[in-house]
Amino acid sequence: MTRAGAKFWVGAAAVMLLALAATAILKNEYWFYAGFVVLQFVVLATAWNILGGYAGYVNFGTSAFVGAGTYAAIVAIKALAAPLGVQILLAAGIAGLLGFATGLLTLRLRGIFFSIATVAVAIVLETFIVNWRFVGGSTGIQILRPVDTGLFGSYTKMLFLVMVGLSVAAAAIARTLEISWIGRGLRAVRDNEEAAESCGVPTLRLKLIACTISGALMGAAGAPMAVYQSYIEPASAFSLNYSILALAMPIVGGTAHWSGPVLGALLFGTLQQVVSATISSELNRLVIGVMLIVFVVGAPAGIVGLWRKWAAKRAGAGSP
Amino acid sequence: MIQAGTDTGGDALSFELLLDAIVLGMLVGCFYAAVSIGLSISFGLLDVPQVAHPAMLLLGSYGTYLLGRWGLDPLLAGVILMPIFFLFGMALYRGFHEIFEKRGEATGIGSLAFFFGVALIIEVGLIMVFGVDQRAVEAPYIGSSITVGDIPLPIRMVVAFVVALLFTGGLILYLAKTFTGRAIRAVAQDEGALKLMGVDPVKIKQWAFGIATATTALAGALLIVITPVDPNYYRLYIGRTFCVVVLAGPGSMGGTLIAGLILGISESIVLTMFGASWAQAVSFGLLLVVLGLRPQGLFGR
């Protein structure tokens, strides 16, 4: 294992231990309730970036994959009374399949067609769920949390730890992809797809792999929503917020490196919790829109890019 | 008569309903062409990923609503707004050109995010100023209806149909017959050749994008004439406008009219047969089918 690799895994282990310690020490449930949401966006932003950042294909319909995951979990609960682990796996499978199908349909076309198609998938899927009585239709469905609170004292703490695990897994997957031949191929696709294709890079296959993994991770992040909210309706499961934030977070954080979306999600997710709760969710969206434009215009490499530039300058000034 | 709405069998009553749906669909279809023709220019001809087009449309509707409160007729208000929208479109394109086209990133992730951000700001701005409640305008032709044959037609739909048809037809003629119109279509085909002819392609594109944006003022006025609007309408029209443009085939102006009619009639039939909860998926579903089967559209280059 390389030195950077060892550093990553030590860091990942530290994060998990820290989270575990927090559940033992902190008494106020709110922290875990809010932390769950922030971490869910870490997973979503990381997943979005696998296709959007590495390959340059913009997904406008993250909500389709999150919603698919949530409703896959609901079906797993209603039809099979499945435990949370099975719900997440099933949700990842279904959403991954959805990603694969969407990719197969549109990834041969120019990028914007893929973007528009993802919006279309979100709306069509929501319409089907609205008209599907088994999962509650448009009025929604009540999901009872298991009475057993498990090892961690409360169910919310348990869900929080699950999301910590998913976040670390997502970052690890993104990082592994990034430094592998797949990541190199995807970057070639982003920089010049025609050139990559003519050099023998299997562009379509790479894009399909990225789209499937990205979709599966989004589905996995959506699955615990069923028991987290305990009341699910299509309008919230397919909320536009997912699509907007999953796109804005990596662009602000930086799309070239796996840490960009993580940073963007932690920053934006926390801001979102504070501003939505204290001022208004509209203002929150306005801030997102403005930040999006400021960053694509002024700092296309995001916060990570700015930091690197600053570090390089400092290193340059420091050496004789 | 009560069963008429629920009966989907093959008897005379449901045939009548179907006929009603088709006629109404044709009226709406022409309107869909009018709301999409601007996108057909900006996205279809100029290759600008203008995902904020539907948001501009809503801006047109709300502008009409504002002027309507001073007693101005909605259609007149739409026409008055057009020059303002034209200038805004030119400025927007200039910004887009300086930031992205000069860097050679016209179709990259940044430019998509840029227009997405513009759409978001417009949507949230509308919510903050007008709230999430529906807004409507008043005019003599809104609210009453006439009967043609056996089919009752709301007059506002007929007015929208006529205006949309004249407007779309006029634009198609402009692009086909005038010098500037031809230059706009030329810039879509070969920018380099246009340069050699002594025409600045950036200026032509800027002009064309201004026109594309100006169409949303009048189209937005038609929208609020047809139905009350709220800021979330934006999402629905992403599907409708892009469906029409992709179905027509990017760059095909005449195709826009036919694609609008196809969408209008399909939506209207689904609405009659299966109800409103399915109708909003029609445009997006059709869009997916076209992307899968015939991405170059019906009349694509």
XYZ file of C-alpha atoms in Angstrom:
621
model
C 0.000 0.000 0.000
C 1.243 3.498 -0.809
C 1.866 6.088 1.876
C -1.113 8.182 0.746
C -3.240 5.035 0.840
C -2.196 4.234 4.391
C -2.970 7.813 5.404
C -6.443 7.564 3.904
C -7.338 4.373 5.726
C -5.955 5.586 9.051
C -8.032 8.734 8.606
C -11.119 6.672 7.765
C -10.657 4.520 10.867
C -10.197 7.655 12.988
C -13.443 9.155 11.648
C -15.362 5.995 12.490
C -13.913 5.794 15.997
C -14.667 9.468 16.563
C -18.282 8.948 15.476
C -18.575 5.937 17.773
C -17.175 7.936 20.667
C -19.621 10.761 19.926
C -22.599 8.414 20.199
C -21.309 7.317 23.601
C -20.643 10.820 24.933
C -23.211 13.231 23.415
C -26.646 13.024 24.996
C -28.620 15.407 22.756
C -30.255 13.433 19.932
C -30.411 16.511 17.705
C -26.723 16.263 16.792
C -27.231 12.823 15.324
C -30.476 13.797 13.672
C -28.770 16.723 11.903
C -25.511 14.873 11.370
C -27.368 12.158 9.498
C -28.564 14.705 6.937
C -25.129 16.274 6.481
C -23.533 12.859 6.037
C -26.207 11.797 3.594
C -25.082 14.695 1.443
C -21.467 13.584 1.786
C -22.498 10.302 0.173
C -24.627 12.009 -2.496
C -22.016 14.608 -3.437
C -19.304 11.954 -3.608
C -21.532 9.733 -5.737
C -22.449 12.631 -8.021
C -18.799 13.502 -8.481
C -17.871 10.013 -9.712
C -19.751 10.745 -12.912
C -19.975 14.542 -12.874
C -16.490 15.409 -11.683
C -14.379 12.630 -13.149
C -16.198 12.122 -16.460
C -17.862 15.530 -16.863
C -21.429 14.236 -17.238
C -23.805 16.379 -15.191
C -26.576 14.585 -13.330
C -29.548 16.922 -12.712
C -31.663 14.109 -11.287
C -29.969 12.861 -8.132
C -33.443 12.783 -6.583
C -34.402 9.943 -8.956
C -31.761 7.669 -7.480
C -32.320 8.745 -3.874
C -36.080 8.274 -4.277
C -35.577 4.902 -5.938
C -33.444 3.866 -2.958
C -35.963 5.083 -0.394
C -38.851 3.311 -2.103
C -36.810 0.134 -2.636
C -36.295 0.123 1.132
C -40.026 0.662 1.698
C -40.866 -2.277 -0.542
C -38.260 -4.378 1.272
C -39.879 -3.487 4.601
C -43.464 -4.008 3.472
C -43.006 -7.137 1.385
C -40.134 -8.899 3.164
C -39.846 -7.224 6.583
C -36.144 -6.999 5.713
C -33.554 -5.579 8.144
C -31.759 -2.316 7.415
C -28.686 -3.956 5.863
C -30.793 -5.794 3.309
C -32.779 -2.609 2.596
C -29.583 -0.721 1.797
C -28.214 -3.481 -0.426
C -31.485 -3.786 -2.307
C -31.725 -0.013 -2.700
C -28.162 0.145 -4.030
C -28.940 -2.648 -6.470
C -32.118 -1.047 -7.807
C -30.622 2.444 -8.064
C -27.492 1.024 -9.683
C -29.647 -0.708 -12.259
C -31.490 2.557 -12.831
C -28.162 4.308 -13.338
C -27.064 1.643 -15.799
C -30.313 1.914 -17.771
C -30.210 5.713 -17.884
C -26.600 5.572 -18.996
C -27.296 3.006 -21.678
C -30.082 5.204 -23.016
C -28.216 8.499 -23.159
C -24.482 8.250 -22.533
C -23.799 7.843 -26.233
C -25.209 11.341 -26.761
C -23.770 14.707 -25.866
C -23.548 15.520 -22.172
C -26.556 17.805 -21.998
C -28.865 15.063 -23.252
C -27.766 12.913 -20.357
C -28.482 15.816 -17.979
C -31.977 16.376 -19.329
C -32.656 12.639 -19.316
C -31.837 12.438 -15.604
C -34.464 15.116 -14.877
C -36.885 13.091 -16.972
C -36.129 9.875 -15.082
C -36.773 11.666 -11.779
C -40.186 12.952 -12.868
C -41.302 9.738 -14.570
C -40.263 7.649 -11.566
C -42.030 9.993 -9.136
C -45.175 9.780 -11.251
C -45.106 5.987 -11.073
C -44.684 6.052 -7.297
C -47.517 8.593 -6.948
C -49.771 6.168 -8.780
C -48.559 3.041 -6.964
C -50.977 2.225 -4.162
C -48.820 -0.482 -2.539
C -46.286 2.110 -1.370
C -48.909 4.661 -0.358
C -49.390 6.667 -3.563
C -49.291 10.438 -3.349
C -50.412 10.593 0.290
C -47.352 8.714 1.494
C -46.720 5.829 3.821
C -46.010 5.335 7.504
C -42.986 3.200 8.376
C -42.710 1.906 11.926
C -39.243 1.917 13.415
C -38.173 -1.362 15.011
C -38.646 -1.246 18.776
C -35.235 -2.782 19.352
C -32.742 0.088 19.637
C -29.711 -2.166 19.277
C -26.259 -1.549 20.657
C -26.111 2.209 20.461
C -28.791 3.295 22.861
C -31.107 4.914 20.322
C -32.240 4.248 16.805
C -31.217 7.714 15.603
C -27.656 7.119 16.826
C -27.606 3.796 15.012
C -28.779 5.426 11.759
C -26.165 8.128 12.205
C -23.435 5.501 12.476
C -24.791 3.713 9.405
C -24.491 6.980 7.482
C -20.951 7.473 8.787
C -20.140 4.024 7.428
C -21.746 4.816 4.059
C -19.843 8.124 3.824
C -16.511 6.459 4.462
C -17.385 3.695 2.000
C -18.376 6.252 -0.641
C -15.165 8.228 -0.198
C -13.118 5.019 -0.345
C -14.861 3.905 -3.534
C -14.403 7.323 -5.133
C -10.743 7.402 -4.166
C -10.117 3.864 -5.410
C -11.764 4.694 -8.737
C -9.859 7.957 -8.979
C -6.407 6.388 -8.757
C -7.258 3.323 -10.858
C -7.310 2.941 -14.649
C -11.034 3.710 -14.538
C -10.365 7.155 -13.080
C -7.694 7.866 -15.678
C -10.054 6.772 -18.437
C -12.871 8.938 -17.091
C -10.597 11.975 -16.967
C -9.666 11.321 -20.579
C -13.394 11.267 -21.396
C -13.878 14.590 -19.629
C -10.958 16.317 -21.305
C -11.608 15.138 -24.838
C -13.964 12.275 -25.442
C -13.268 11.890 -29.156
C -9.523 11.797 -28.629
C -9.943 9.263 -25.822
C -12.154 7.080 -27.978
C -9.703 7.107 -30.866
C -6.846 6.214 -28.507
C -8.702 3.044 -27.591
C -10.217 4.144 -24.275
C -13.481 2.171 -23.896
C -15.413 5.392 -23.192
C -18.955 3.995 -23.166
C -18.032 1.125 -20.845
C -16.239 3.468 -18.451
C -19.133 5.894 -18.383
C -21.561 3.043 -17.717
C -19.421 1.788 -14.825
C -19.299 5.294 -13.340
C -23.028 5.852 -13.841
C -23.929 2.527 -12.208
C -21.663 3.015 -9.177
C -22.827 6.613 -8.784
C -26.486 5.564 -8.930
C -25.972 2.681 -6.506
C -24.335 4.934 -3.908
C -27.158 7.464 -4.210
C -29.697 4.675 -3.741
C -27.838 3.400 -0.677
C -27.915 6.917 0.794
C -31.663 7.091 0.173
C -32.506 3.744 1.773
C -32.220 4.714 5.487
C -34.588 7.667 4.853
C -37.502 5.236 5.154
C -36.843 4.520 8.826
C -35.217 7.896 9.522
C -38.283 9.940 8.617
C -40.770 7.165 9.427
C -43.242 8.965 7.159
C -42.408 9.052 3.457
C -44.242 10.750 0.620
C -43.131 10.965 -3.019
C -42.714 14.758 -2.921
C -40.114 14.546 -0.155
C -38.445 11.331 -1.313
C -37.877 12.886 -4.754
C -37.134 16.345 -3.400
C -35.468 18.729 -5.817
C -33.092 19.649 -2.985
C -31.166 16.410 -3.504
C -30.565 17.213 -7.153
C -29.531 20.805 -6.506
C -27.212 20.147 -3.580
C -25.574 17.015 -4.959
C -24.521 19.141 -7.930
C -23.568 22.299 -6.041
C -21.488 20.665 -3.315
C -18.823 19.041 -5.520
C -18.573 22.119 -7.749
C -17.948 24.357 -4.752
C -15.675 21.837 -3.062
C -13.769 20.880 -6.174
C -14.456 18.089 -8.657
C -10.993 16.753 -9.438
C -10.223 15.103 -6.099
C -12.379 12.870 -3.895
C -11.972 15.276 -0.969
C -13.714 18.091 -2.927
C -17.276 16.775 -2.657
C -16.705 15.657 0.931
C -15.529 19.140 1.861
C -18.336 20.810 -0.111
C -20.955 18.585 1.505
C -19.692 19.134 5.050
C -19.571 22.886 4.466
C -22.853 23.267 2.567
C -24.662 20.626 4.582
C -23.878 22.383 7.837
C -24.729 25.782 6.349
C -27.983 24.284 5.117
C -28.879 23.053 8.600
C -28.143 26.449 10.121
C -29.698 28.732 7.479
C -32.824 26.637 6.839
C -33.521 26.374 10.531
C -32.809 30.005 11.397
C -33.686 32.085 8.331
C -35.488 30.452 5.406
C -35.041 27.605 2.998
C -35.574 29.998 0.055
C -32.627 32.154 1.065
C -30.673 28.948 1.420
C -31.382 28.043 -2.210
C -30.493 31.534 -3.331
C -27.132 31.204 -1.587
C -26.581 27.910 -3.406
C -27.372 29.460 -6.790
C -25.060 32.409 -6.221
C -22.222 30.237 -4.881
C -22.592 27.935 -7.883
C -22.148 30.787 -10.328
C -19.356 32.427 -8.323
C -17.388 29.194 -8.264
C -17.844 28.079 -11.895
C -16.891 31.579 -13.010
C -14.175 32.487 -10.513
C -12.788 29.211 -9.204
C -13.609 26.288 -11.489
C -11.363 23.983 -9.444
C -13.352 24.644 -6.262
C -12.087 25.056 -2.708
C -9.610 22.199 -3.113
C -8.222 23.927 -6.208
C -7.898 27.247 -4.367
C -6.138 25.544 -1.483
C -3.724 23.764 -3.802
C -2.920 26.997 -5.605
C -2.281 28.693 -2.276
C -0.116 25.806 -1.053
C 1.883 25.808 -4.286
C 2.451 29.542 -4.016
C 3.630 29.189 -0.440
C 5.949 26.352 -1.349
C 7.273 28.426 -4.260
C 7.883 31.444 -2.018
C 9.492 29.321 0.676
C 12.142 27.728 -1.513
C 15.230 29.814 -2.287
C -73.679 11.739 -18.927
C -72.069 11.263 -15.529
C -70.277 8.150 -16.710
C -68.671 10.029 -19.572
C -65.593 10.964 -17.580
C -64.816 7.472 -16.352
C -65.858 5.433 -19.381
C -62.914 4.376 -21.510
C -64.794 1.922 -23.709
C -65.230 2.280 -27.454
C -68.701 3.825 -27.531
C -69.753 7.152 -28.984
C -69.385 9.114 -25.764
C -65.728 8.327 -25.240
C -65.080 8.965 -28.921
C -66.496 12.424 -28.402
C -64.223 12.866 -25.404
C -61.273 11.766 -27.484
C -62.167 14.279 -30.183
C -62.412 17.028 -27.565
C -59.020 15.977 -26.245
C -57.442 16.085 -29.692
C -58.825 19.516 -30.536
C -57.754 20.937 -27.162
C -54.408 19.207 -27.586
C -53.875 20.954 -30.905
C -54.500 24.334 -29.318
C -52.126 23.555 -26.445
C -49.627 22.053 -28.876
C -49.232 25.312 -30.757
C -48.666 27.021 -27.442
C -45.983 24.429 -26.606
C -44.263 25.264 -29.876
C -44.293 28.945 -28.923
C -42.732 28.310 -25.506
C -40.094 26.060 -27.061
C -39.078 28.010 -30.158
C -36.625 30.129 -28.168
C -34.935 27.024 -26.818
C -34.871 25.651 -30.339
C -32.738 28.658 -31.264
C -30.476 28.823 -28.200
C -29.971 25.115 -27.640
C -30.825 23.720 -31.065
C -29.008 26.195 -33.278
C -26.402 27.801 -31.033
C -25.527 24.739 -28.921
C -25.789 26.723 -25.702
C -26.965 24.481 -22.828
C -29.689 26.954 -21.903
C -31.387 25.066 -19.064
C -32.612 28.379 -17.644
C -35.028 28.810 -20.584
C -38.061 27.515 -18.647
C -37.165 29.823 -15.759
C -37.063 32.765 -18.193
C -40.517 31.730 -19.312
C -41.807 32.052 -15.769
C -40.066 35.389 -15.473
C -42.107 36.448 -18.510
C -45.309 35.247 -16.846
C -44.593 37.143 -13.642
C -43.564 40.251 -15.563
C -46.917 40.074 -17.343
C -48.643 39.664 -14.012
C -46.921 42.774 -12.653
C -47.857 44.898 -15.662
C -51.346 43.414 -15.520
C -51.841 44.925 -12.099
C -51.559 48.349 -13.753
C -54.386 47.334 -16.053
C -52.297 46.322 -19.029
C -53.567 43.562 -21.303
C -51.423 40.416 -20.781
C -50.510 39.992 -24.443
C -49.572 43.665 -24.780
C -47.521 43.303 -21.590
C -45.707 40.353 -23.149
C -44.826 42.407 -26.206
C -43.629 45.319 -24.057
C -41.378 42.976 -22.080
C -39.739 41.555 -25.202
C -37.090 44.295 -25.696
C -36.074 44.071 -22.029
C -35.730 40.315 -22.308
C -33.835 40.767 -25.565
C -31.239 42.942 -23.863
C -31.008 40.593 -20.910
C -30.452 37.652 -23.280
C -27.693 39.524 -25.116
C -25.976 40.284 -21.808
C -26.355 36.704 -20.632
C -24.824 35.376 -23.830
C -21.969 37.871 -23.638
C -21.198 36.652 -20.125
C -21.417 33.031 -21.206
C -19.131 33.695 -24.154
C -16.503 35.521 -22.123
C -16.468 32.940 -19.343
C -16.885 29.641 -21.144
C -16.698 29.822 -24.937
C -13.394 31.686 -24.865
C -11.952 29.027 -22.557
C -13.237 26.402 -24.958
C -15.607 24.976 -22.349
C -18.920 25.809 -24.001
C -20.473 22.423 -23.337
C -18.613 21.424 -20.184
C -19.876 20.890 -16.667
C -19.188 24.516 -15.743
C -21.474 25.999 -18.379
C -24.307 23.628 -17.434
C -23.856 24.513 -13.782
C -23.813 28.202 -14.731
C -27.224 28.122 -16.417
C -28.538 25.836 -13.687
C -27.460 28.490 -11.191
C -29.201 31.211 -13.207
C -32.402 29.147 -13.228
C -32.139 28.556 -9.496
C -31.684 32.253 -8.766
C -34.687 33.182 -10.943
C -36.871 30.537 -9.301
C -35.919 31.487 -5.764
C -36.157 35.184 -6.613
C -39.733 34.645 -7.794
C -40.590 32.728 -4.633
C -39.118 35.447 -2.432
C -40.917 38.279 -4.243
C -44.263 36.668 -5.087
C -44.496 33.725 -2.688
C -45.466 30.195 -3.640
C -49.151 30.958 -4.265
C -50.567 30.807 -7.754
C -50.868 34.068 -9.697
C -53.306 34.813 -12.497
C -54.100 37.693 -14.844
C -57.388 39.164 -15.995
C -58.526 39.874 -19.539
C -61.869 39.849 -21.360
C -60.967 36.623 -23.153
C -60.111 34.694 -19.985
C -62.920 32.743 -18.392
C -65.495 32.440 -21.189
C -65.750 29.826 -23.895
C -67.322 29.303 -27.302
C -68.721 26.153 -28.859
C -67.457 25.058 -32.256
C -69.577 22.213 -33.591
C -70.141 20.222 -30.402
C -66.800 21.040 -28.842
C -66.622 23.681 -26.109
C -63.447 25.758 -26.465
C -62.211 28.188 -23.828
C -61.581 31.490 -25.625
C -58.251 31.977 -23.836
C -57.022 28.771 -25.483
C -58.131 29.979 -28.899
C -56.417 33.338 -28.349
C -53.225 31.608 -27.204
C -53.416 29.302 -30.200
C -53.737 32.120 -32.706
C -51.004 34.241 -31.129
C -48.680 31.247 -30.771
C -49.213 30.246 -34.394
C -48.559 33.761 -35.737
C -45.580 34.219 -33.453
C -43.932 30.875 -34.208
C -44.675 31.165 -37.918
C -43.237 34.680 -37.991
C -40.016 33.544 -36.330
C -39.644 30.609 -38.709
C -40.061 32.996 -41.653
C -37.581 35.443 -40.121
C -34.951 32.724 -39.791
C -35.590 31.413 -43.293
C -35.898 34.623 -45.309
C -33.995 37.538 -43.793
C -30.250 38.074 -43.992
C -29.756 37.988 -40.198
C -31.978 34.935 -39.909
C -29.923 33.105 -42.491
C -26.724 34.198 -40.774
C -28.044 32.718 -37.533
C -28.654 29.405 -39.230
C -25.275 29.633 -40.902
C -23.486 30.139 -37.599
C -25.017 26.881 -36.444
C -23.593 25.050 -39.442
C -20.144 26.523 -39.927
C -18.761 29.317 -37.809
C -15.491 29.494 -39.709
C -17.142 29.936 -43.077
C -19.247 32.772 -41.685
C -16.100 34.491 -40.471
C -14.670 34.302 -43.975
C -17.805 36.023 -45.281
C -16.991 38.978 -43.072
C -19.618 38.360 -40.414
C -18.652 38.200 -36.733
C -20.117 34.913 -35.462
C -20.122 36.063 -31.846
C -22.245 39.112 -32.725
C -24.686 36.940 -34.665
C -24.913 34.440 -31.804
C -25.449 37.243 -29.318
C -28.261 38.640 -31.473
C -29.801 35.185 -31.837
C -29.604 34.492 -28.116
C -31.280 37.841 -27.508
C -34.130 36.812 -29.799
C -34.348 33.405 -28.123
C -34.663 35.100 -24.745
C -37.138 37.695 -26.023
C -39.501 34.907 -27.130
C -39.886 33.842 -23.511
C -41.489 37.200 -22.667
C -44.442 36.719 -25.016
C -44.525 32.946 -24.449
C -44.591 33.586 -20.709
C -47.512 35.984 -21.216
C -49.343 33.232 -23.124
C -48.580 30.820 -20.281
C -50.220 32.993 -17.635
C -53.169 33.624 -19.976
C -53.728 29.880 -20.277
C -53.255 28.970 -16.636
C -52.360 30.530 -13.276
C -48.668 29.992 -12.507
C -46.521 29.378 -9.451
C -42.697 29.358 -9.251
C -42.530 25.559 -9.294
C -44.016 25.474 -12.787
C -40.466 25.826 -13.943
C -39.790 22.110 -13.521
C -42.718 21.021 -15.648
C -41.581 23.203 -18.496
C -38.057 21.771 -18.446
C -39.726 18.600 -19.689
C -42.099 20.229 -22.130
C -39.645 22.597 -23.808
C -36.787 20.109 -24.086
C -39.184 17.397 -25.225
C -40.399 19.607 -28.071
C -36.894 20.661 -29.129
C -35.439 17.147 -28.998
C -38.468 15.610 -30.683
C -38.280 18.172 -33.472
C -34.582 17.625 -33.833
C -32.166 20.324 -32.731
C -32.048 23.063 -35.337
C -35.347 22.263 -37.020
C -37.609 25.303 -36.658
C -40.565 23.956 -38.606
C -40.243 20.708 -36.705
C -40.814 22.611 -33.466
C -44.381 23.321 -34.498
C -45.106 19.694 -35.359
C -43.360 18.411 -32.225
C -45.403 20.846 -30.132
C -48.588 19.492 -31.656
C -47.522 15.891 -31.005
C -46.777 16.663 -27.353
C -49.956 18.714 -26.888
C -52.200 16.018 -28.317
C -50.479 13.163 -26.418
C -50.714 15.027 -23.127
C -54.329 15.898 -23.713
C -55.267 12.297 -24.514
C -53.433 10.937 -21.459
C -55.120 13.575 -19.326
C -58.559 12.499 -20.558
C -57.919 8.765 -20.339
C -55.807 8.379 -17.196
C -56.116 11.629 -15.261
C -53.882 14.475 -14.214
C -51.511 12.426 -12.061
C -50.097 10.768 -15.186
C -50.144 13.778 -17.482
C -46.999 15.462 -16.172
C -44.922 12.386 -17.009
C -45.958 12.459 -20.690
C -43.436 15.073 -21.817
C -40.573 13.522 -19.879
C -41.539 10.001 -20.949
C -41.744 11.044 -24.582
C -38.380 12.766 -24.200
C -36.784 9.557 -22.897
C -38.295 7.524 -25.717
C -36.992 9.957 -28.350
C -33.518 10.037 -26.765
C -33.443 6.255 -26.760
C -34.824 5.589 -30.220
C -34.112 8.620 -32.344
C -31.836 11.129 -30.628
C -31.533 13.255 -33.757
C -35.297 13.899 -33.560
C -37.895 13.763 -36.284
C -36.367 16.404 -38.530
C -32.815 16.547 -37.145
C -29.740 17.604 -39.041
